[in-house]
mmCIF file of C-alpha atoms in Angstrom:
data_model
loop_
_atom_site.group_PDB
_atom_site.id
_atom_site.type_symbol
_atom_site.label_atom_id
_atom_site.label_comp_id
_atom_site.label_asym_id
_atom_site.label_seq_id
_atom_site.Cartn_x
_atom_site.Cartn_y
_atom_site.Cartn_z
ATOM 1 C CA UNK H 22 -111.952 -28.304 -71.815
ATOM 2 C CA UNK H 23 -109.857 -31.296 -72.796
ATOM 3 C CA UNK H 24 -109.764 -30.101 -76.414
ATOM 4 C CA UNK H 25 -108.530 -26.638 -75.439
ATOM 5 C CA UNK H 26 -105.821 -28.133 -73.206
ATOM 6 C CA UNK H 27 -104.693 -30.660 -75.825
ATOM 7 C CA UNK H 28 -100.891 -30.309 -76.213
ATOM 8 C CA UNK H 29 -101.077 -30.007 -79.998
ATOM 9 C CA UNK H 30 -103.762 -27.309 -79.750
ATOM 10 C CA UNK H 31 -101.628 -25.334 -77.291
ATOM 11 C CA UNK H 32 -98.557 -25.623 -79.519
ATOM 12 C CA UNK H 33 -100.557 -24.421 -82.526
ATOM 13 C CA UNK H 34 -101.917 -21.569 -80.405
ATOM 14 C CA UNK H 35 -98.359 -20.520 -79.588
ATOM 15 C CA UNK H 36 -97.485 -20.414 -83.290
ATOM 16 C CA UNK H 37 -100.499 -18.210 -84.015
ATOM 17 C CA UNK H 38 -99.754 -15.866 -81.101
ATOM 18 C CA UNK H 39 -96.085 -15.635 -82.133
ATOM 19 C CA UNK H 40 -96.839 -14.747 -85.751
ATOM 20 C CA UNK H 41 -95.138 -11.401 -86.386
ATOM 21 C CA UNK H 42 -94.073 -11.177 -82.702
ATOM 22 C CA UNK H 43 -90.857 -13.214 -82.694
ATOM 23 C CA UNK H 44 -88.777 -10.145 -81.990
ATOM 24 C CA UNK H 45 -90.769 -9.183 -78.881
ATOM 25 C CA UNK H 46 -89.158 -9.879 -75.523
ATOM 26 C CA UNK H 47 -92.211 -11.622 -74.014
ATOM 27 C CA UNK H 48 -92.543 -13.921 -77.019
ATOM 28 C CA UNK H 49 -88.844 -14.814 -76.924
ATOM 29 C CA UNK H 50 -89.008 -15.490 -73.181
ATOM 30 C CA UNK H 51 -92.026 -17.790 -73.616
ATOM 31 C CA UNK H 52 -90.371 -19.630 -76.497
ATOM 32 C CA UNK H 53 -87.089 -20.205 -74.623
ATOM 33 C CA UNK H 54 -88.969 -22.488 -72.198
ATOM 34 C CA UNK H 55 -91.747 -23.455 -74.575
ATOM 35 C CA UNK H 56 -92.399 -27.024 -73.449
ATOM 36 C CA UNK H 57 -92.380 -26.042 -69.795
ATOM 37 C CA UNK H 58 -94.702 -23.078 -70.370
ATOM 38 C CA UNK H 59 -97.179 -25.102 -72.425
ATOM 39 C CA UNK H 60 -97.174 -27.929 -69.901
ATOM 40 C CA UNK H 61 -97.911 -25.497 -67.067
ATOM 41 C CA UNK H 62 -100.671 -23.806 -69.101
ATOM 42 C CA UNK H 63 -102.236 -27.200 -69.811
ATOM 43 C CA UNK H 64 -102.190 -28.135 -66.119
ATOM 44 C CA UNK H 65 -103.800 -24.820 -65.113
ATOM 45 C CA UNK H 66 -106.518 -25.211 -67.747
ATOM 46 C CA UNK H 67 -107.401 -28.694 -66.547
ATOM 47 C CA UNK H 68 -107.377 -27.533 -62.914
ATOM 48 C CA UNK H 69 -109.461 -24.431 -63.650
ATOM 49 C CA UNK H 70 -106.787 -22.158 -62.176
ATOM 50 C CA UNK H 71 -105.485 -20.370 -65.278
ATOM 51 C CA UNK H 72 -104.678 -16.677 -64.745
ATOM 52 C CA UNK H 73 -106.356 -13.948 -66.824
ATOM 53 C CA UNK H 74 -106.518 -10.154 -66.639
ATOM 54 C CA UNK H 75 -103.777 -7.686 -65.639
ATOM 55 C CA UNK H 76 -103.993 -5.938 -69.008
ATOM 56 C CA UNK H 77 -101.639 -3.242 -70.206
ATOM 57 C CA UNK H 78 -103.861 -0.277 -71.139
ATOM 58 C CA UNK H 79 -103.042 2.392 -73.713
ATOM 59 C CA UNK H 80 -104.928 4.893 -75.848
ATOM 60 C CA UNK H 81 -105.136 5.104 -79.621
ATOM 61 C CA UNK H 82 -106.725 7.894 -81.663
ATOM 62 C CA UNK H 83 -107.120 6.295 -85.096
ATOM 63 C CA UNK H 84 -109.824 6.507 -86.313
ATOM 64 C CA UNK H 85 -111.225 7.592 -82.924
ATOM 65 C CA UNK H 86 -110.084 7.548 -79.308
ATOM 66 C CA UNK H 87 -110.202 4.059 -77.818
ATOM 67 C CA UNK H 88 -108.638 2.249 -74.881
ATOM 68 C CA UNK H 89 -106.754 -0.867 -75.983
ATOM 69 C CA UNK H 90 -106.179 -3.683 -73.505
ATOM 70 C CA UNK H 91 -103.046 -5.660 -74.290
ATOM 71 C CA UNK H 92 -102.860 -9.068 -72.635
ATOM 72 C CA UNK H 93 -99.445 -10.571 -71.947
ATOM 73 C CA UNK H 94 -98.105 -13.156 -74.373
ATOM 74 C CA UNK H 95 -99.127 -16.132 -72.239
ATOM 75 C CA UNK H 96 -102.752 -14.994 -72.230
ATOM 76 C CA UNK H 97 -102.657 -14.450 -75.996
ATOM 77 C CA UNK H 98 -101.619 -18.093 -76.364
ATOM 78 C CA UNK H 99 -104.564 -19.013 -74.118
ATOM 79 C CA UNK H 100 -107.024 -16.983 -76.198
ATOM 80 C CA UNK H 101 -105.851 -18.619 -79.440
ATOM 81 C CA UNK H 102 -106.189 -22.054 -77.853
ATOM 82 C CA UNK H 103 -109.724 -21.271 -76.681
ATOM 83 C CA UNK H 104 -110.959 -19.918 -80.008
ATOM 84 C CA UNK H 105 -109.372 -22.718 -82.055
ATOM 85 C CA UNK H 106 -111.745 -25.136 -80.320
ATOM 86 C CA UNK H 107 -114.745 -22.901 -79.582
ATOM 87 C CA UNK H 108 -115.018 -20.801 -82.756
ATOM 88 C CA UNK H 109 -116.930 -23.442 -84.804
ATOM 89 C CA UNK H 110 -119.906 -23.301 -82.416
ATOM 90 C CA UNK H 111 -120.052 -19.510 -82.785
ATOM 91 C CA UNK H 112 -119.826 -19.867 -86.550
ATOM 92 C CA UNK H 113 -122.852 -22.160 -86.543
ATOM 93 C CA UNK H 114 -124.872 -19.466 -84.793
ATOM 94 C CA UNK H 115 -124.017 -16.783 -87.373
ATOM 95 C CA UNK H 116 -126.302 -15.668 -90.193
ATOM 96 C CA UNK H 117 -124.921 -15.317 -93.699
ATOM 97 C CA UNK H 118 -124.726 -11.516 -93.555
ATOM 98 C CA UNK H 119 -122.614 -11.203 -90.399
ATOM 99 C CA UNK H 120 -119.086 -10.390 -91.610
ATOM 100 C CA UNK H 121 -116.780 -9.670 -88.648
ATOM 101 C CA UNK H 122 -114.432 -12.284 -87.121
ATOM 102 C CA UNK H 123 -115.396 -14.980 -89.631
ATOM 103 C CA UNK H 124 -113.225 -16.907 -92.056
ATOM 104 C CA UNK H 125 -114.061 -16.118 -95.669
ATOM 105 C CA UNK H 126 -115.901 -12.917 -94.696
ATOM 106 C CA UNK H 127 -114.310 -9.667 -93.505
ATOM 107 C CA UNK H 128 -114.564 -5.955 -94.256
ATOM 108 C CA UNK H 129 -114.221 -6.106 -98.042
ATOM 109 C CA UNK H 130 -116.863 -8.826 -98.341
ATOM 110 C CA UNK H 131 -119.257 -6.766 -96.191
ATOM 111 C CA UNK H 132 -118.706 -3.694 -98.344
ATOM 112 C CA UNK H 133 -119.231 -5.714 -101.523
ATOM 113 C CA UNK H 134 -122.494 -7.128 -100.201
ATOM 114 C CA UNK H 135 -123.647 -3.654 -99.120
ATOM 115 C CA UNK H 136 -122.806 -2.271 -102.569
ATOM 116 C CA UNK H 137 -125.043 -4.903 -104.139
ATOM 117 C CA UNK H 138 -127.968 -3.919 -101.919
ATOM 118 C CA UNK H 139 -127.361 -0.217 -102.590
ATOM 119 C CA UNK H 140 -127.941 -0.918 -106.290
ATOM 120 C CA UNK H 141 -131.288 -2.599 -105.584
ATOM 121 C CA UNK H 142 -132.996 -0.529 -102.901
ATOM 122 C CA UNK H 143 -133.957 3.127 -102.689
ATOM 123 C CA UNK H 144 -133.538 3.654 -98.921
ATOM 124 C CA UNK H 145 -131.125 2.580 -96.201
ATOM 125 C CA UNK H 146 -131.078 2.600 -92.396
ATOM 126 C CA UNK H 147 -127.596 2.502 -90.842
ATOM 127 C CA UNK H 148 -127.422 1.609 -87.146
ATOM 128 C CA UNK H 149 -124.517 1.759 -84.710
ATOM 129 C CA UNK H 150 -124.556 0.700 -81.055
ATOM 130 C CA UNK H 151 -123.529 3.379 -78.575
ATOM 131 C CA UNK H 152 -120.154 2.546 -76.915
ATOM 132 C CA UNK H 153 -120.548 -1.051 -77.930
ATOM 133 C CA UNK H 154 -117.640 -2.921 -76.299
ATOM 134 C CA UNK H 155 -117.966 -0.862 -73.111
ATOM 135 C CA UNK H 156 -121.723 -1.585 -72.896
ATOM 136 C CA UNK H 157 -121.804 -5.376 -73.285
ATOM 137 C CA UNK H 158 -123.568 -6.904 -70.295
ATOM 138 C CA UNK H 159 -121.585 -9.758 -68.700
ATOM 139 C CA UNK H 160 -124.607 -11.725 -67.504
ATOM 140 C CA UNK H 161 -126.348 -11.515 -70.883
ATOM 141 C CA UNK H 162 -123.187 -12.626 -72.664
ATOM 142 C CA UNK H 163 -122.654 -15.566 -70.299
ATOM 143 C CA UNK H 164 -126.288 -16.599 -70.770
ATOM 144 C CA UNK H 165 -125.895 -16.506 -74.562
ATOM 145 C CA UNK H 166 -122.692 -18.541 -74.405
ATOM 146 C CA UNK H 167 -124.380 -21.101 -72.150
ATOM 147 C CA UNK H 168 -126.862 -21.626 -74.969
ATOM 148 C CA UNK H 169 -124.042 -22.775 -77.271
ATOM 149 C CA UNK H 170 -121.718 -24.679 -74.898
ATOM 150 C CA UNK H 171 -122.555 -27.333 -72.305
ATOM 151 C CA UNK H 172 -119.081 -28.014 -70.870
ATOM 152 C CA UNK H 173 -119.179 -26.394 -67.418
ATOM 153 C CA UNK H 174 -115.388 -26.041 -67.308
ATOM 154 C CA UNK H 175 -115.397 -24.136 -70.608
ATOM 155 C CA UNK H 176 -118.232 -21.893 -69.400
ATOM 156 C CA UNK H 177 -116.313 -21.230 -66.168
ATOM 157 C CA UNK H 178 -113.267 -20.203 -68.235
ATOM 158 C CA UNK H 179 -115.432 -17.945 -70.391
ATOM 159 C CA UNK H 180 -116.824 -16.325 -67.249
ATOM 160 C CA UNK H 181 -113.358 -15.739 -65.836
ATOM 161 C CA UNK H 182 -112.181 -14.095 -69.077
ATOM 162 C CA UNK H 183 -115.326 -11.959 -69.356
ATOM 163 C CA UNK H 184 -115.170 -10.764 -65.739
ATOM 164 C CA UNK H 185 -111.447 -9.955 -65.946
ATOM 165 C CA UNK H 186 -112.335 -6.489 -67.244
ATOM 166 C CA UNK H 187 -115.169 -4.026 -66.812
ATOM 167 C CA UNK H 188 -115.939 -0.420 -67.691
ATOM 168 C CA UNK H 189 -118.809 -0.362 -65.185
ATOM 169 C CA UNK H 190 -120.055 -3.024 -62.756
ATOM 170 C CA UNK H 191 -120.896 -6.102 -64.828
ATOM 171 C CA UNK H 192 -120.266 -4.426 -68.180
ATOM 172 C CA UNK H 193 -117.610 -4.161 -70.860
ATOM 173 C CA UNK H 194 -115.186 -6.277 -72.880
ATOM 174 C CA UNK H 195 -111.531 -5.340 -73.411
ATOM 175 C CA UNK H 196 -110.774 -4.121 -76.925
ATOM 176 C CA UNK H 197 -107.711 -6.002 -78.166
ATOM 177 C CA UNK H 198 -108.422 -9.534 -76.947
ATOM 178 C CA UNK H 199 -109.057 -12.231 -79.537
ATOM 179 C CA UNK H 200 -111.813 -13.673 -77.349
ATOM 180 C CA UNK H 201 -113.419 -10.229 -77.011
ATOM 181 C CA UNK H 202 -113.744 -9.880 -80.769
ATOM 182 C CA UNK H 203 -115.533 -13.201 -81.108
ATOM 183 C CA UNK H 204 -117.695 -12.703 -78.018
ATOM 184 C CA UNK H 205 -118.720 -9.216 -79.152
ATOM 185 C CA UNK H 206 -119.622 -10.427 -82.611
ATOM 186 C CA UNK H 207 -121.648 -13.317 -81.174
ATOM 187 C CA UNK H 208 -123.429 -11.007 -78.703
ATOM 188 C CA UNK H 209 -125.398 -9.443 -81.582
ATOM 189 C CA UNK H 210 -126.404 -12.728 -83.208
ATOM 190 C CA UNK H 211 -129.877 -12.521 -81.584
ATOM 191 C CA UNK H 212 -130.274 -9.135 -83.279
ATOM 192 C CA UNK H 213 -129.414 -10.709 -86.647
ATOM 193 C CA UNK H 214 -132.119 -13.332 -86.170
ATOM 194 C CA UNK H 215 -134.633 -10.743 -84.999
ATOM 195 C CA UNK H 216 -134.097 -8.504 -88.030
ATOM 196 C CA UNK H 217 -133.990 -11.262 -90.627
ATOM 197 C CA UNK H 218 -136.597 -13.662 -89.269
ATOM 198 C CA UNK H 219 -139.053 -11.675 -87.150
ATOM 199 C CA UNK H 220 -138.895 -8.424 -89.126
ATOM 200 C CA UNK H 221 -138.409 -10.268 -92.425
ATOM 201 C CA UNK H 222 -135.565 -8.036 -93.641
ATOM 202 C CA UNK H 223 -133.211 -10.067 -95.792
ATOM 203 C CA UNK H 224 -131.509 -6.952 -97.249
ATOM 204 C CA UNK H 225 -129.263 -6.632 -94.219
ATOM 205 C CA UNK H 226 -125.515 -6.517 -93.480
ATOM 206 C CA UNK H 227 -123.689 -6.367 -90.139
ATOM 207 C CA UNK H 228 -120.005 -5.886 -89.406
ATOM 208 C CA UNK H 229 -119.561 -6.044 -85.608
ATOM 209 C CA UNK H 230 -121.909 -3.327 -84.286
ATOM 210 C CA UNK H 231 -122.300 -1.489 -87.611
ATOM 211 C CA UNK H 232 -125.447 -2.752 -89.331
ATOM 212 C CA UNK H 233 -127.484 -1.620 -92.341
ATOM 213 C CA UNK H 234 -131.012 -2.466 -93.471
ATOM 214 C CA UNK H 235 -132.279 -1.522 -96.937
ATOM 215 C CA UNK H 236 -135.890 -1.028 -97.974
ATOM 216 C CA UNK H 237 -138.429 0.484 -100.338
ATOM 217 C CA UNK H 238 -139.227 3.655 -98.437
ATOM 218 C CA UNK H 239 -138.561 5.747 -95.373
ATOM 219 C CA UNK H 240 -141.673 4.687 -93.474
ATOM 220 C CA UNK H 241 -140.882 0.990 -93.292
ATOM 221 C CA UNK H 242 -137.301 1.643 -92.170
ATOM 222 C CA UNK H 243 -138.482 3.979 -89.413
ATOM 223 C CA UNK H 244 -140.591 1.079 -88.142
ATOM 224 C CA UNK H 245 -137.505 -1.199 -88.281
ATOM 225 C CA UNK H 246 -135.463 1.360 -86.353
ATOM 226 C CA UNK H 247 -138.029 1.601 -83.575
ATOM 227 C CA UNK H 248 -138.358 -2.191 -83.262
ATOM 228 C CA UNK H 249 -134.574 -2.647 -83.191
ATOM 229 C CA UNK H 250 -134.152 0.053 -80.568
ATOM 230 C CA UNK H 251 -136.668 -1.705 -78.332
ATOM 231 C CA UNK H 252 -135.146 -5.157 -78.920
ATOM 232 C CA UNK H 253 -131.638 -3.986 -78.033
ATOM 233 C CA UNK H 254 -132.805 -2.290 -74.842
ATOM 234 C CA UNK H 255 -134.863 -5.229 -73.587
ATOM 235 C CA UNK H 256 -132.914 -8.272 -74.766
ATOM 236 C CA UNK H 257 -129.277 -7.120 -74.927
ATOM 237 C CA UNK H 258 -129.164 -4.071 -72.604
ATOM 238 C CA UNK H 259 -127.785 -1.873 -75.392
ATOM 239 C CA UNK H 260 -128.830 1.356 -77.056
ATOM 240 C CA UNK H 261 -128.410 2.767 -80.531
ATOM 241 C CA UNK H 262 -126.586 5.998 -81.142
ATOM 242 C CA UNK H 263 -129.015 8.888 -81.400
ATOM 243 C CA UNK H 264 -130.730 9.375 -84.769
ATOM 244 C CA UNK H 265 -129.328 6.546 -86.926
ATOM 245 C CA UNK H 266 -128.835 7.704 -90.549
ATOM 246 C CA UNK H 267 -131.933 6.964 -92.649
ATOM 247 C CA UNK H 268 -131.719 8.259 -96.196
ATOM 248 C CA UNK H 269 -131.887 7.550 -99.912
ATOM 249 C CA UNK H 270 -129.163 5.290 -101.273
ATOM 250 C CA UNK H 271 -128.651 7.727 -104.161
ATOM 251 C CA UNK H 272 -127.261 10.264 -101.672
ATOM 252 C CA UNK H 273 -124.530 7.882 -100.477
ATOM 253 C CA UNK H 274 -123.817 6.094 -97.211
ATOM 254 C CA UNK H 275 -120.633 5.898 -95.119
ATOM 255 C CA UNK H 276 -119.850 2.269 -94.265
ATOM 256 C CA UNK H 277 -116.585 0.787 -92.964
ATOM 257 C CA UNK H 278 -114.454 3.635 -94.305
ATOM 258 C CA UNK H 279 -116.087 3.876 -97.731
ATOM 259 C CA UNK H 280 -118.923 5.948 -99.172
ATOM 260 C CA UNK H 281 -121.341 3.748 -101.073
ATOM 261 C CA UNK H 282 -123.561 4.910 -103.911
ATOM 262 C CA UNK H 283 -125.785 2.720 -106.120
ATOM 263 C CA UNK H 284 -123.203 2.602 -108.920
ATOM 264 C CA UNK H 285 -119.892 3.614 -107.394
ATOM 265 C CA UNK H 286 -117.885 3.277 -104.182
ATOM 266 C CA UNK H 287 -115.611 6.073 -103.009
ATOM 267 C CA UNK H 288 -113.502 6.730 -99.942
ATOM 268 C CA UNK H 289 -115.227 8.338 -96.975
ATOM 269 C CA UNK H 290 -113.870 11.765 -96.042
ATOM 270 C CA UNK H 291 -112.328 10.451 -92.809
ATOM 271 C CA UNK H 292 -110.554 7.690 -94.765
ATOM 272 C CA UNK H 293 -109.025 10.246 -97.124
ATOM 273 C CA UNK H 294 -107.680 12.273 -94.217
ATOM 274 C CA UNK H 295 -106.317 9.142 -92.546
ATOM 275 C CA UNK H 296 -104.674 7.957 -95.790
ATOM 276 C CA UNK H 297 -102.923 11.306 -96.378
ATOM 277 C CA UNK H 298 -101.817 11.610 -92.748
ATOM 278 C CA UNK H 299 -100.329 8.120 -92.677
ATOM 279 C CA UNK H 300 -98.461 8.703 -95.937
ATOM 280 C CA UNK H 301 -96.915 11.864 -94.562
ATOM 281 C CA UNK H 302 -95.683 9.876 -91.572
ATOM 282 C CA UNK H 303 -94.411 7.045 -93.772
ATOM 283 C CA UNK H 304 -92.444 9.390 -96.016
ATOM 284 C CA UNK H 305 -90.969 11.180 -93.001
ATOM 285 C CA UNK H 306 -89.848 7.896 -91.443
ATOM 286 C CA UNK H 307 -88.154 6.885 -94.719
ATOM 287 C CA UNK H 308 -86.441 10.232 -95.339
ATOM 288 C CA UNK H 309 -85.153 10.398 -91.764
ATOM 289 C CA UNK H 310 -83.721 6.884 -92.021
ATOM 290 C CA UNK H 311 -86.060 5.319 -89.455
ATOM 291 C CA UNK H 312 -87.427 2.912 -92.081
ATOM 292 C CA UNK H 313 -85.630 1.160 -94.894
ATOM 293 C CA UNK H 314 -87.092 1.183 -98.407
ATOM 294 C CA UNK H 315 -88.259 -2.407 -97.850
ATOM 295 C CA UNK H 316 -90.105 -1.386 -94.676
ATOM 296 C CA UNK H 317 -91.674 1.571 -96.474
ATOM 297 C CA UNK H 318 -92.779 -0.753 -99.272
ATOM 298 C CA UNK H 319 -94.366 -3.163 -96.798
ATOM 299 C CA UNK H 320 -96.221 -0.457 -94.880
ATOM 300 C CA UNK H 321 -97.383 1.310 -98.029
ATOM 301 C CA UNK H 322 -98.694 -1.877 -99.616
ATOM 302 C CA UNK H 323 -100.813 -2.559 -96.540
ATOM 303 C CA UNK H 324 -102.202 0.979 -96.548
ATOM 304 C CA UNK H 325 -102.985 0.901 -100.266
ATOM 305 C CA UNK H 326 -104.908 -2.338 -99.848
ATOM 306 C CA UNK H 327 -107.625 -0.394 -98.023
ATOM 307 C CA UNK H 328 -108.110 2.363 -100.606
ATOM 308 C CA UNK H 329 -107.762 0.304 -103.806
ATOM 309 C CA UNK H 330 -111.316 -1.131 -103.844
ATOM 310 C CA UNK H 331 -112.768 2.412 -104.025
ATOM 311 C CA UNK H 332 -112.853 4.780 -107.001
ATOM 312 C CA UNK H 333 -109.845 6.659 -105.692
ATOM 313 C CA UNK H 334 -107.142 6.627 -108.357
ATOM 314 C CA UNK H 335 -106.965 10.407 -108.794
ATOM 315 C CA UNK H 336 -106.863 11.082 -105.057
ATOM 316 C CA UNK H 337 -104.405 8.249 -104.463
ATOM 317 C CA UNK H 338 -101.935 9.405 -107.099
ATOM 318 C CA UNK H 339 -102.213 13.000 -105.896
ATOM 319 C CA UNK H 340 -101.177 11.963 -102.380
ATOM 320 C CA UNK H 341 -98.406 9.650 -103.583
ATOM 321 C CA UNK H 342 -96.889 12.287 -105.865
ATOM 322 C CA UNK H 343 -97.251 15.057 -103.298
ATOM 323 C CA UNK H 344 -95.344 13.159 -100.624
ATOM 324 C CA UNK H 345 -92.789 11.515 -102.910
ATOM 325 C CA UNK H 346 -93.773 7.877 -102.470
ATOM 326 C CA UNK H 347 -94.607 7.265 -106.143
ATOM 327 C CA UNK H 348 -91.075 8.292 -107.084
ATOM 328 C CA UNK H 349 -89.650 5.127 -105.517
ATOM 329 C CA UNK H 350 -92.088 2.813 -107.248
ATOM 330 C CA UNK H 351 -94.486 1.990 -104.452
ATOM 331 C CA UNK H 352 -97.711 2.423 -106.441
ATOM 332 C CA UNK H 353 -99.031 -1.026 -107.462
ATOM 333 C CA UNK H 354 -99.500 -1.392 -111.204
ATOM 334 C CA UNK H 355 -103.081 -2.612 -111.440
ATOM 335 C CA UNK H 356 -104.309 -4.350 -108.272
ATOM 336 C CA UNK H 357 -107.578 -2.372 -108.165
ATOM 337 C CA UNK H 358 -109.023 -4.264 -111.122
ATOM 338 C CA UNK H 359 -108.575 -7.576 -109.311
ATOM 339 C CA UNK H 360 -110.212 -6.265 -106.124
ATOM 340 C CA UNK H 361 -113.112 -4.787 -108.101
ATOM 341 C CA UNK H 362 -113.635 -8.126 -109.851
ATOM 342 C CA UNK H 363 -113.722 -9.839 -106.444
ATOM 343 C CA UNK H 364 -116.318 -7.354 -105.228
ATOM 344 C CA UNK H 365 -118.500 -7.885 -108.306
ATOM 345 C CA UNK H 366 -118.372 -11.648 -107.767
ATOM 346 C CA UNK H 367 -119.583 -11.458 -104.147
ATOM 347 C CA UNK H 368 -123.022 -13.082 -103.738
ATOM 348 C CA UNK H 369 -126.036 -10.812 -103.431
ATOM 349 C CA UNK H 370 -128.731 -13.416 -102.824
ATOM 350 C CA UNK H 371 -128.652 -15.420 -99.625
ATOM 351 C CA UNK H 372 -128.088 -19.191 -99.827
ATOM 352 C CA UNK H 373 -131.333 -21.117 -99.668
ATOM 353 C CA UNK H 374 -130.421 -22.977 -96.481
ATOM 354 C CA UNK H 375 -129.947 -19.730 -94.589
ATOM 355 C CA UNK H 376 -133.307 -18.193 -95.445
ATOM 356 C CA UNK H 377 -135.791 -17.873 -92.568
ATOM 357 C CA UNK H 378 -137.836 -21.011 -92.057
ATOM 358 C CA UNK H 379 -141.165 -19.255 -92.548
ATOM 359 C CA UNK H 380 -141.848 -17.688 -95.949
ATOM 360 C CA UNK H 381 -142.004 -13.922 -95.877
ATOM 361 C CA UNK H 382 -145.322 -12.185 -96.395
ATOM 362 C CA UNK H 383 -145.695 -8.742 -97.899
ATOM 363 C CA UNK H 384 -147.530 -6.172 -95.796
ATOM 364 C CA UNK H 385 -148.503 -2.624 -96.614
ATOM 365 C CA UNK H 386 -146.599 -0.252 -94.314
ATOM 366 C CA UNK H 387 -147.896 3.221 -93.453
ATOM 367 C CA UNK H 388 -145.700 5.916 -94.946
ATOM 368 C CA UNK H 389 -144.768 3.917 -98.082
ATOM 369 C CA UNK H 390 -146.000 5.330 -101.337
ATOM 370 C CA UNK H 391 -145.436 2.081 -103.169
ATOM 371 C CA UNK H 392 -142.795 -0.412 -104.261
ATOM 372 C CA UNK H 393 -139.255 0.667 -104.921
ATOM 373 C CA UNK H 394 -138.074 1.613 -108.376
ATOM 374 C CA UNK H 395 -136.335 -1.743 -108.607
ATOM 375 C CA UNK H 396 -139.718 -3.443 -108.868
ATOM 376 C CA UNK H 397 -138.535 -6.169 -106.475
ATOM 377 C CA UNK H 398 -140.571 -7.159 -103.410
ATOM 378 C CA UNK H 399 -138.992 -6.593 -100.015
ATOM 379 C CA UNK H 400 -136.279 -9.097 -99.209
ATOM 380 C CA UNK H 401 -135.823 -10.230 -102.852
ATOM 381 C CA UNK H 402 -132.937 -8.542 -104.667
ATOM 382 C CA UNK H 403 -134.065 -7.188 -108.021
#
């Protein structure tokens, strides 16, 4: 706890929480009495009396309906201070192919890795946990965290944060908290180990609760699905969404807003609709004088960053020209080539030190007609 309450750590946490929020009233109020507020927060941390909870709840509908829990600014400073000290232990527990809430990873890296596997395997199994954040079991999470941290004061703080919100008795994490993101990502680390080490599936990618396993044939992935379903129910008190997609990679797979094929990556249908809808709103805000041209440029650049990695130039230009954005020079000249080069450079084989300790053995699986067309054994990219 002493590290979390260290004055320099708290000051750095304030700077992180204030990034992009300097104009907000609660940030300004905290900053006006910064030394006093940080000193009081430090004293409460050391005494174990820090306040958490009392979230402001609101709904969003993009890409789907979700309840967002907004903590006040003081709690956001607390969450940054906690994760600055505690994140390294969670990082040590992560496998190579877990991509959410990790420095140097992220959505684009996960998609690049998945694209590499789609080129090497004939079949995929895509799994998604049903109502993930709302279903996380508090006692299971606290037990998992106790396996990584031994400081009783830190564990008591974790417990207080976890129990400050629930969707049902003893369940649920608030979407919107920095700590929730890291806790939720860590909650599935036992699943990562189970799939990669006990099931021997190295062709695997997970981004939060979206995970994909690739294989040689349908039969072996059906066996993986059944084992995963049982593991989640028994060990983590979770359940998969009904009928996880299991299909040939040649037919394409929706993953993190993209549609992946063995040789090309396109935008998923929902992403196209979202892109067009947001551009209509952006253009309207500019024409009506709500946004300046500089604000429109900033918003548009951020939106384009999502679609540029995909083969989407024709669609993108159609939307830009239709809604007038291209006329004011907001289309980047050639950033897609750089992003595609980054995707091609992403590693496809797992570092040696992160391979399972025991060497994998090949077993014949009922329902498989033979090896995949890649000619590579399971778990070894071709």
